[in-house]
N, C-alpha and C. Protein backbone atom coordinates (compact mmCIF):
# COMPACT_ATOMS: atom_id res chain seq x y z
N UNK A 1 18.64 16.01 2.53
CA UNK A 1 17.58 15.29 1.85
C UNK A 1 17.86 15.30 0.36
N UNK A 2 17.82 13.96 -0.15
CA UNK A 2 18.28 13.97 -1.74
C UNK A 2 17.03 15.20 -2.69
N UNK A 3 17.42 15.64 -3.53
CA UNK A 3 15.98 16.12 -4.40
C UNK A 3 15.07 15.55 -4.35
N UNK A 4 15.20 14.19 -4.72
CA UNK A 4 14.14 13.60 -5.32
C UNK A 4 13.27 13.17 -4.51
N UNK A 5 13.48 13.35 -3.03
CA UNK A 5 12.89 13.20 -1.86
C UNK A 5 12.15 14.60 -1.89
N UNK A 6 10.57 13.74 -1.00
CA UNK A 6 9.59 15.28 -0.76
C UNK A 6 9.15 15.11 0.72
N UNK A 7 9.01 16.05 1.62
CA UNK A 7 8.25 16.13 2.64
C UNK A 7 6.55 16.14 2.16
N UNK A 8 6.13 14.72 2.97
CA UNK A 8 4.74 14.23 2.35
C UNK A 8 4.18 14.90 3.11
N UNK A 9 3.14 15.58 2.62
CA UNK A 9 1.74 16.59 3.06
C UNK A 9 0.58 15.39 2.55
N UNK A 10 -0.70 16.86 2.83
CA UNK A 10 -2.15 16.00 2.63
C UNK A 10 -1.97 15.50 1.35
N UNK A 11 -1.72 16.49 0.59
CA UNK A 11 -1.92 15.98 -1.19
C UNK A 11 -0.80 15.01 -1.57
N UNK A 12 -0.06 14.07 -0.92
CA UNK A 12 0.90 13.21 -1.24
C UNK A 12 0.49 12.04 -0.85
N UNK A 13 -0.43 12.29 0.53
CA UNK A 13 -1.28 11.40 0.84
C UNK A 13 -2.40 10.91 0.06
N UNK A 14 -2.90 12.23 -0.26
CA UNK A 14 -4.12 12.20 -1.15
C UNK A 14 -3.47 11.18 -2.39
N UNK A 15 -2.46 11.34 -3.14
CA UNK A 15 -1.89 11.06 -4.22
C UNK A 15 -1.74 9.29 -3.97
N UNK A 16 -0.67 9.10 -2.81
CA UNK A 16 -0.93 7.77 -2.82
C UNK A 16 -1.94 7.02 -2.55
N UNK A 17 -3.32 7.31 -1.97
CA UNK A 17 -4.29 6.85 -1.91
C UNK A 17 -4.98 6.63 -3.50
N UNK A 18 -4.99 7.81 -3.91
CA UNK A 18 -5.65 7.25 -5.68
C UNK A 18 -4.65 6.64 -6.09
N UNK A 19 -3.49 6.44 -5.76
CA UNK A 19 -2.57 5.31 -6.60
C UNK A 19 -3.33 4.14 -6.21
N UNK A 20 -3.74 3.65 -4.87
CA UNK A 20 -3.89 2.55 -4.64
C UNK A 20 -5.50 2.07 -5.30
N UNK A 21 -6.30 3.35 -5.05
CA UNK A 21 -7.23 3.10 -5.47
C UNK A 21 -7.10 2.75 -7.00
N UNK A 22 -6.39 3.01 -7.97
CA UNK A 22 -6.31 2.82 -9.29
C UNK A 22 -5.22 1.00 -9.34
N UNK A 23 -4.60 0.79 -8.34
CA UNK A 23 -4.19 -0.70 -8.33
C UNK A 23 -5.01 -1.41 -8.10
N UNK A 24 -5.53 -1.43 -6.95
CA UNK A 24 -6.88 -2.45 -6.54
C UNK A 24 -7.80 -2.87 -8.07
N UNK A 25 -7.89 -4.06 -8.00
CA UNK A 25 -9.04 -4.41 -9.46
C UNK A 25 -7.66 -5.19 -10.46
N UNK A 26 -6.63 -4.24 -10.59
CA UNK A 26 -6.07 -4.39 -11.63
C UNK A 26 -5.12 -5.55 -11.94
N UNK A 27 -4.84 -6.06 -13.03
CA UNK A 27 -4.15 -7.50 -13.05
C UNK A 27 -2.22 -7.14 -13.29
N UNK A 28 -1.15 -8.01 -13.00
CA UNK A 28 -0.44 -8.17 -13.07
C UNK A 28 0.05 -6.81 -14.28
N UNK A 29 -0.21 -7.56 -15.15
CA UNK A 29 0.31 -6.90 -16.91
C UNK A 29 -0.56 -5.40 -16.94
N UNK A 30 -1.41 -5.19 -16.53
CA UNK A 30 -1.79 -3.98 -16.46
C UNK A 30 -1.20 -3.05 -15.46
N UNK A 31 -1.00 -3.62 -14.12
CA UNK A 31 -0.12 -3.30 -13.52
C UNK A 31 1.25 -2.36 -14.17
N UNK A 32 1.89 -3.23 -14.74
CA UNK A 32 3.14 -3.46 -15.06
C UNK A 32 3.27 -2.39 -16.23
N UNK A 33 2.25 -2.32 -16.81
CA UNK A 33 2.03 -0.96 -17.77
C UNK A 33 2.12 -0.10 -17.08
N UNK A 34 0.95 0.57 -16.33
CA UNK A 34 0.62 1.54 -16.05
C UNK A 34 1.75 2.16 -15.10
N UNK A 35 3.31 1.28 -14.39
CA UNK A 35 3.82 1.74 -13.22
C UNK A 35 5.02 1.01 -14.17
N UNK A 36 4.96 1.62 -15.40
CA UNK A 36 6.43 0.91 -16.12
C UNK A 36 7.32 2.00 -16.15
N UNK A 37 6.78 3.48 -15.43
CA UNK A 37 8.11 4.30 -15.27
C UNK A 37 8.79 4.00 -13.79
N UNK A 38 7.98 3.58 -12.92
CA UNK A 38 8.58 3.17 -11.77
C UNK A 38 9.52 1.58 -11.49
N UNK A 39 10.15 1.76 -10.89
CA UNK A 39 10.83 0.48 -10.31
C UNK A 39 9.98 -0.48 -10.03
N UNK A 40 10.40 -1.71 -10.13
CA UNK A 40 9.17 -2.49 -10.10
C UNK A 40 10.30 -4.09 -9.63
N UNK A 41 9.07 -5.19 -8.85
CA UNK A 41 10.10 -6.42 -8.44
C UNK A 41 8.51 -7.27 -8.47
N UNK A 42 9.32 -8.28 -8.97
CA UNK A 42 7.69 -9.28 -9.49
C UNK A 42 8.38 -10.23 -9.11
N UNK A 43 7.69 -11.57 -8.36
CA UNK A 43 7.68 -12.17 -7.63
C UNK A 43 7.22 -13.44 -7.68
N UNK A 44 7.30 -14.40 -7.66
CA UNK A 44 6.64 -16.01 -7.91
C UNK A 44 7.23 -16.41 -6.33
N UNK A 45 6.27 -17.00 -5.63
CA UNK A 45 6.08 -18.10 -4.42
C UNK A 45 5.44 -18.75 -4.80
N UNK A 46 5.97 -20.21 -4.68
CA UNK A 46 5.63 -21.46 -4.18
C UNK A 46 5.86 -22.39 -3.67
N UNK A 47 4.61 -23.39 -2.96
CA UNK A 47 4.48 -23.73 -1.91
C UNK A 47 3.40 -24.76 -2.32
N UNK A 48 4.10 -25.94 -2.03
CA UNK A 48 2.69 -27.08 -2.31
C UNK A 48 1.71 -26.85 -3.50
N UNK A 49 2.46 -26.81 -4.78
CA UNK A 49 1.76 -26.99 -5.73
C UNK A 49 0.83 -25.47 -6.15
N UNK A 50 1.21 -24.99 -5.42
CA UNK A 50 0.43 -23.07 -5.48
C UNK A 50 1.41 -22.72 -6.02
N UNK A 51 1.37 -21.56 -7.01
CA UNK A 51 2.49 -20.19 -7.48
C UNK A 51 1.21 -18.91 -6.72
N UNK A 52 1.63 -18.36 -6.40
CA UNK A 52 1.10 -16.92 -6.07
C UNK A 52 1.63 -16.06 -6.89
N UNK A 53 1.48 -15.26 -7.27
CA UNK A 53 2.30 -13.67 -7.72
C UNK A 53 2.18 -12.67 -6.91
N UNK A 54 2.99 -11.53 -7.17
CA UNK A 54 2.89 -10.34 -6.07
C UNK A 54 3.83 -9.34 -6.95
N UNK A 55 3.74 -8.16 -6.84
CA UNK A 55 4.90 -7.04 -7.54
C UNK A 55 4.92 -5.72 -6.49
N UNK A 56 5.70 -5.46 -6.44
CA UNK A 56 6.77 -3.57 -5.47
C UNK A 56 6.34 -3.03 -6.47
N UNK A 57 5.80 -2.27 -6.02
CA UNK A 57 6.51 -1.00 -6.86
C UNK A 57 6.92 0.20 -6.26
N UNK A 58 8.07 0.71 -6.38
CA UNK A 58 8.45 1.20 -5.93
C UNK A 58 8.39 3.41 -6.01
N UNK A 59 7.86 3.85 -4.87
CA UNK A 59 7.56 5.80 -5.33
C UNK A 59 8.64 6.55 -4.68
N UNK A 60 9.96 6.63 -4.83
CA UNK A 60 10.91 6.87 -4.52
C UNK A 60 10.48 8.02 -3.75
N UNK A 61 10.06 9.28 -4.55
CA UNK A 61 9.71 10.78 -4.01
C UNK A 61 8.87 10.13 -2.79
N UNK A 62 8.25 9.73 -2.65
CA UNK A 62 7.92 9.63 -1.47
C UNK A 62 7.70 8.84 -0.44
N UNK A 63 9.37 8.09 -0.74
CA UNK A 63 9.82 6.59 -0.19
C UNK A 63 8.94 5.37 0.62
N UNK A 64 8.10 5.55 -0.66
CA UNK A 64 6.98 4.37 0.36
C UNK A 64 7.44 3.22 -0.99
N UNK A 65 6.81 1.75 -0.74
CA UNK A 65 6.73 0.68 -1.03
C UNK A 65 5.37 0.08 -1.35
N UNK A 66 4.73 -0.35 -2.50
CA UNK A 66 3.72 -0.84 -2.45
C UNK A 66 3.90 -1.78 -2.69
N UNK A 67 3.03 -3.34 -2.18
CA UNK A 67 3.13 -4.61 -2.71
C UNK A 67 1.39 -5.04 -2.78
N UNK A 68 1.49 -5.25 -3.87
CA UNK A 68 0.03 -5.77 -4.42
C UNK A 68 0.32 -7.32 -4.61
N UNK A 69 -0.49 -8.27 -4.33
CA UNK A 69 -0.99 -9.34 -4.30
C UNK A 69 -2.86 -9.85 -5.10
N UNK A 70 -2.62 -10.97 -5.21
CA UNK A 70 -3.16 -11.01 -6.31
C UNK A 70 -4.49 -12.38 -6.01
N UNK A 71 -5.52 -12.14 -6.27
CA UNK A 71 -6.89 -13.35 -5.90
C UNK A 71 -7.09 -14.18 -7.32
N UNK A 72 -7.41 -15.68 -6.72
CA UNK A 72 -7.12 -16.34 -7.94
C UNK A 72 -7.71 -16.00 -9.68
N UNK A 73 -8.36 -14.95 -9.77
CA UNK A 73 -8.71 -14.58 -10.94
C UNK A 73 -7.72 -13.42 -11.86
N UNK A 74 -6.76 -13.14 -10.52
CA UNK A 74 -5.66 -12.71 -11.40
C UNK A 74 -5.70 -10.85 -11.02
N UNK A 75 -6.79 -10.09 -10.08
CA UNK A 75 -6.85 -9.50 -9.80
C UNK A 75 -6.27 -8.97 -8.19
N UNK A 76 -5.29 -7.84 -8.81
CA UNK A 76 -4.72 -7.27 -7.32
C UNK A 76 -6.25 -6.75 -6.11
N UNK A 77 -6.09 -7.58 -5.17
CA UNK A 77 -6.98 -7.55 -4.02
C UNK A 77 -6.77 -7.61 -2.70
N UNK A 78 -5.29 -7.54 -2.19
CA UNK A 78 -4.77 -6.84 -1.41
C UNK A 78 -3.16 -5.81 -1.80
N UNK A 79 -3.05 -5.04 -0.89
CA UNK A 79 -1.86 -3.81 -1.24
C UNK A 79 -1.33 -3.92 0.17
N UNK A 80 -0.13 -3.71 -0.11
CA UNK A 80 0.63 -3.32 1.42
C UNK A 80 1.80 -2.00 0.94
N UNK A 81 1.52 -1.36 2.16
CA UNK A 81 2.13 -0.20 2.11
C UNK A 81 3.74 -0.01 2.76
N UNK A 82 4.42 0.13 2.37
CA UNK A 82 5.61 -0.11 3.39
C UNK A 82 6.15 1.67 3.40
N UNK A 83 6.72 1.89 4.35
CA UNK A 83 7.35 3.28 4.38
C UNK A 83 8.82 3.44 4.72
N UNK A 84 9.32 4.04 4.25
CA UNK A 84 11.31 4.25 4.25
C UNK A 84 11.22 4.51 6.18
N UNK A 85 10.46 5.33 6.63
CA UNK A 85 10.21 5.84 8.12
C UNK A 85 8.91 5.87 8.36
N UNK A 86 9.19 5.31 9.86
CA UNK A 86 7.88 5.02 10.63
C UNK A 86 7.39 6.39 10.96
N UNK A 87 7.65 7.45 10.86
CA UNK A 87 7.60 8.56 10.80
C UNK A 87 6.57 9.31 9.46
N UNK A 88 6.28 8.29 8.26
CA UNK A 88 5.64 8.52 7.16
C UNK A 88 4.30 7.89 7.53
N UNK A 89 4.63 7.04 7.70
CA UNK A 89 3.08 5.62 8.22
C UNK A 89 2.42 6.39 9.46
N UNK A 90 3.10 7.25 10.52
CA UNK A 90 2.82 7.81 11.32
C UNK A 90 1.89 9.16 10.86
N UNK A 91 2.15 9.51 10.34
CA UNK A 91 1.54 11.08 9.53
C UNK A 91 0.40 10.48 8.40
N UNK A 92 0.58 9.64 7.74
CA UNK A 92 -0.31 8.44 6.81
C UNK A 92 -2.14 8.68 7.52
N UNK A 93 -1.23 7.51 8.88
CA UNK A 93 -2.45 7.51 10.11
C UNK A 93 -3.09 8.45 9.87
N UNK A 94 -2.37 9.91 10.63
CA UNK A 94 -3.33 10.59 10.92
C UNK A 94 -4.26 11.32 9.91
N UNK A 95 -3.18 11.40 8.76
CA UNK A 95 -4.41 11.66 7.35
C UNK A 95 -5.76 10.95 7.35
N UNK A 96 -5.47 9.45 7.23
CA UNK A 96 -6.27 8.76 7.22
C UNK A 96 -7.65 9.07 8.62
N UNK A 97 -6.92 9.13 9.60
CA UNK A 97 -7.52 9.37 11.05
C UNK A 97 -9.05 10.54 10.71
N UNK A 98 -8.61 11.82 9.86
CA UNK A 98 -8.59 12.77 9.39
C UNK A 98 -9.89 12.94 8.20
N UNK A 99 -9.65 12.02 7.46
CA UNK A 99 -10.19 11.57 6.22
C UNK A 99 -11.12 10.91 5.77
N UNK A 100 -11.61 9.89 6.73
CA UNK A 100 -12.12 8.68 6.38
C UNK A 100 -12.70 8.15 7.94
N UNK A 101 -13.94 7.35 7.92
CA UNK A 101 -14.90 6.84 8.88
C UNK A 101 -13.27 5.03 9.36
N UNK A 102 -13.56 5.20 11.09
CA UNK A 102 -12.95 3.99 11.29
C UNK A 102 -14.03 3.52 12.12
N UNK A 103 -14.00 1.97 11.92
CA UNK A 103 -15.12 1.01 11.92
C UNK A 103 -14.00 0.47 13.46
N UNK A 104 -14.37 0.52 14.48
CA UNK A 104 -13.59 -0.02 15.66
C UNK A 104 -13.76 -1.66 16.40
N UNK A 105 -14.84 -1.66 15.71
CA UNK A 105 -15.31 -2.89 16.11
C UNK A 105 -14.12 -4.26 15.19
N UNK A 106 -14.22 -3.70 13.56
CA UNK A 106 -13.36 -4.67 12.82
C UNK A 106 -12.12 -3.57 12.92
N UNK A 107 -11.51 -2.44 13.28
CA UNK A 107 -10.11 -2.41 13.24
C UNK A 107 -9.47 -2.16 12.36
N UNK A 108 -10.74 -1.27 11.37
CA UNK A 108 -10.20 -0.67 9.69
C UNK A 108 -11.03 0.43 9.63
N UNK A 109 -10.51 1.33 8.41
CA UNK A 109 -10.75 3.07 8.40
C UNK A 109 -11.74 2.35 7.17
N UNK A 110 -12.73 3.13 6.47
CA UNK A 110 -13.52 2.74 5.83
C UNK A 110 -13.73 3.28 4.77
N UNK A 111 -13.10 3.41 3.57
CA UNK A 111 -12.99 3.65 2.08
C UNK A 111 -14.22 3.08 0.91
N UNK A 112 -14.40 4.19 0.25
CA UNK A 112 -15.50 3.10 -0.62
C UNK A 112 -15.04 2.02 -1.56
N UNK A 113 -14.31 2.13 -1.76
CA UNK A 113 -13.77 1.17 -3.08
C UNK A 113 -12.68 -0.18 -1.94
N UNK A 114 -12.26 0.20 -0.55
CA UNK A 114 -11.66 -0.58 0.06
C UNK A 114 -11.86 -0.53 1.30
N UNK A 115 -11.29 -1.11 2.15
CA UNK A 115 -10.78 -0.72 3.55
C UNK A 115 -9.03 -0.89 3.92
N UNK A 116 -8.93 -0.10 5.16
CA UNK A 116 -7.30 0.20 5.36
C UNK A 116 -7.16 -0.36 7.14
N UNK A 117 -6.32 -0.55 7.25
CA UNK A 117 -5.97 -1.81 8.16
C UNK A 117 -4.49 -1.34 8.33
N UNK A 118 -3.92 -1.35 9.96
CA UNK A 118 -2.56 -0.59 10.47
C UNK A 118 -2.44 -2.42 11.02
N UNK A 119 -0.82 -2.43 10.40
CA UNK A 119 -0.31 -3.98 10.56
C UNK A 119 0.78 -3.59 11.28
N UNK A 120 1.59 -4.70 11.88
CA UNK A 120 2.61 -4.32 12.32
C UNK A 120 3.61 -5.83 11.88
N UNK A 121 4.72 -5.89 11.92
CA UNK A 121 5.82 -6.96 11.00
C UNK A 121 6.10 -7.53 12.29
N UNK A 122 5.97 -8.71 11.73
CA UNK A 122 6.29 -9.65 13.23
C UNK A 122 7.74 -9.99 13.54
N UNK A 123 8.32 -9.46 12.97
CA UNK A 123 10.08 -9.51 12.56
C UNK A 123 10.93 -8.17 13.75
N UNK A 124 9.49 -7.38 13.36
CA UNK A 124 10.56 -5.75 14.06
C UNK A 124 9.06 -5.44 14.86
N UNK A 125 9.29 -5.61 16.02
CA UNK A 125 8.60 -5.27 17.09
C UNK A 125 7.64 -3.69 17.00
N UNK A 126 8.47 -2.72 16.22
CA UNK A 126 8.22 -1.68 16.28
C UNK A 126 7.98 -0.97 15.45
N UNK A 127 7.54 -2.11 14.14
CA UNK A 127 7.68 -1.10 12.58
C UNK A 127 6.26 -1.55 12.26
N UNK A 128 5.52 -0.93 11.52
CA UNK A 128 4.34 -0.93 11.15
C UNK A 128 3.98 -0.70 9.62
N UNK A 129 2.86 -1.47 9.34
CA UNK A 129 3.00 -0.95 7.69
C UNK A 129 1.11 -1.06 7.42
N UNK A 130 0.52 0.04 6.47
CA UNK A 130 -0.39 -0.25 6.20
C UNK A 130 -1.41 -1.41 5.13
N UNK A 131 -2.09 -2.02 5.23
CA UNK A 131 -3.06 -3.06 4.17
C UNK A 131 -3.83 -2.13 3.98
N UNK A 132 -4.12 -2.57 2.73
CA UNK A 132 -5.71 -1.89 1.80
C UNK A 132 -6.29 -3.39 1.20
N UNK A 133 -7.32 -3.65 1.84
CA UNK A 133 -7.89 -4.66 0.60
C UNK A 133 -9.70 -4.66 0.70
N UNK A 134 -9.84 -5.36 -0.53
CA UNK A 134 -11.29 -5.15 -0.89
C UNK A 134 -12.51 -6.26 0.45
């Protein structure tokens, strides 16, 4: 395992959860401040006269992936979580499982500032990644 790699516990969990909670709300350029020591990939799609934006950022130590997306006022209002191993998203769960009220009826764990939502990539049958949005 490189150094800079950590075996994620509760409090890493805990950690990336207030990361997300501190993205949600926030715009592009504030973004881009606040996660200007991390790796970062910013993004323009378009499609019929739309640009969207979106930015990675990337938490090496604890090889996850975030991608924030953005509602037309310029505020990040959904997050996607990606993980190096399904093995991280797996342990994630059960924090979450652990942590937080799940609403079964809509199919999301129930956060005050958001809700969290288990996706799966329609590409890889078998890989899964978490949403957070408001």
């Amino acid at each position: 395992m490189d150094n800079n790699q950590i075996v994620l516990n509760k409090e890493n969990y805990s950690y990336l959860l207030q990361q997300i909670s501190t993205l949600m709300k926030l715009t592009l350029s504030e973004i881009r401040y606040i996660y200007e020591a991390y790796p970062q990939c910013i993004m323009d799609y378009h499609e019929n006269n739309v640009t969207e934006k979106s930015i990675e950022i990337r938490f090496d130590k604890e090889e996850v992936t975030v991608t924030c997306t953005f509602n037309p006022e310029g505020n990040c209002n959904i997050i996607y979580l990606f993980a190096d191993k399904r093995e991280t998203i797996e342990r994630f769960i059960d924090h979450l499982k652990d942590s937080f009220d799940y609403d079964f009826i809509k199919s999301r764990w129930v956060k005050r500032e958001y809700y969290i939502k288990i996706k799966e990539l329609t590409y890889l049958p078998y890989d899964i990644y978490l949403m957070f949005y408001s």
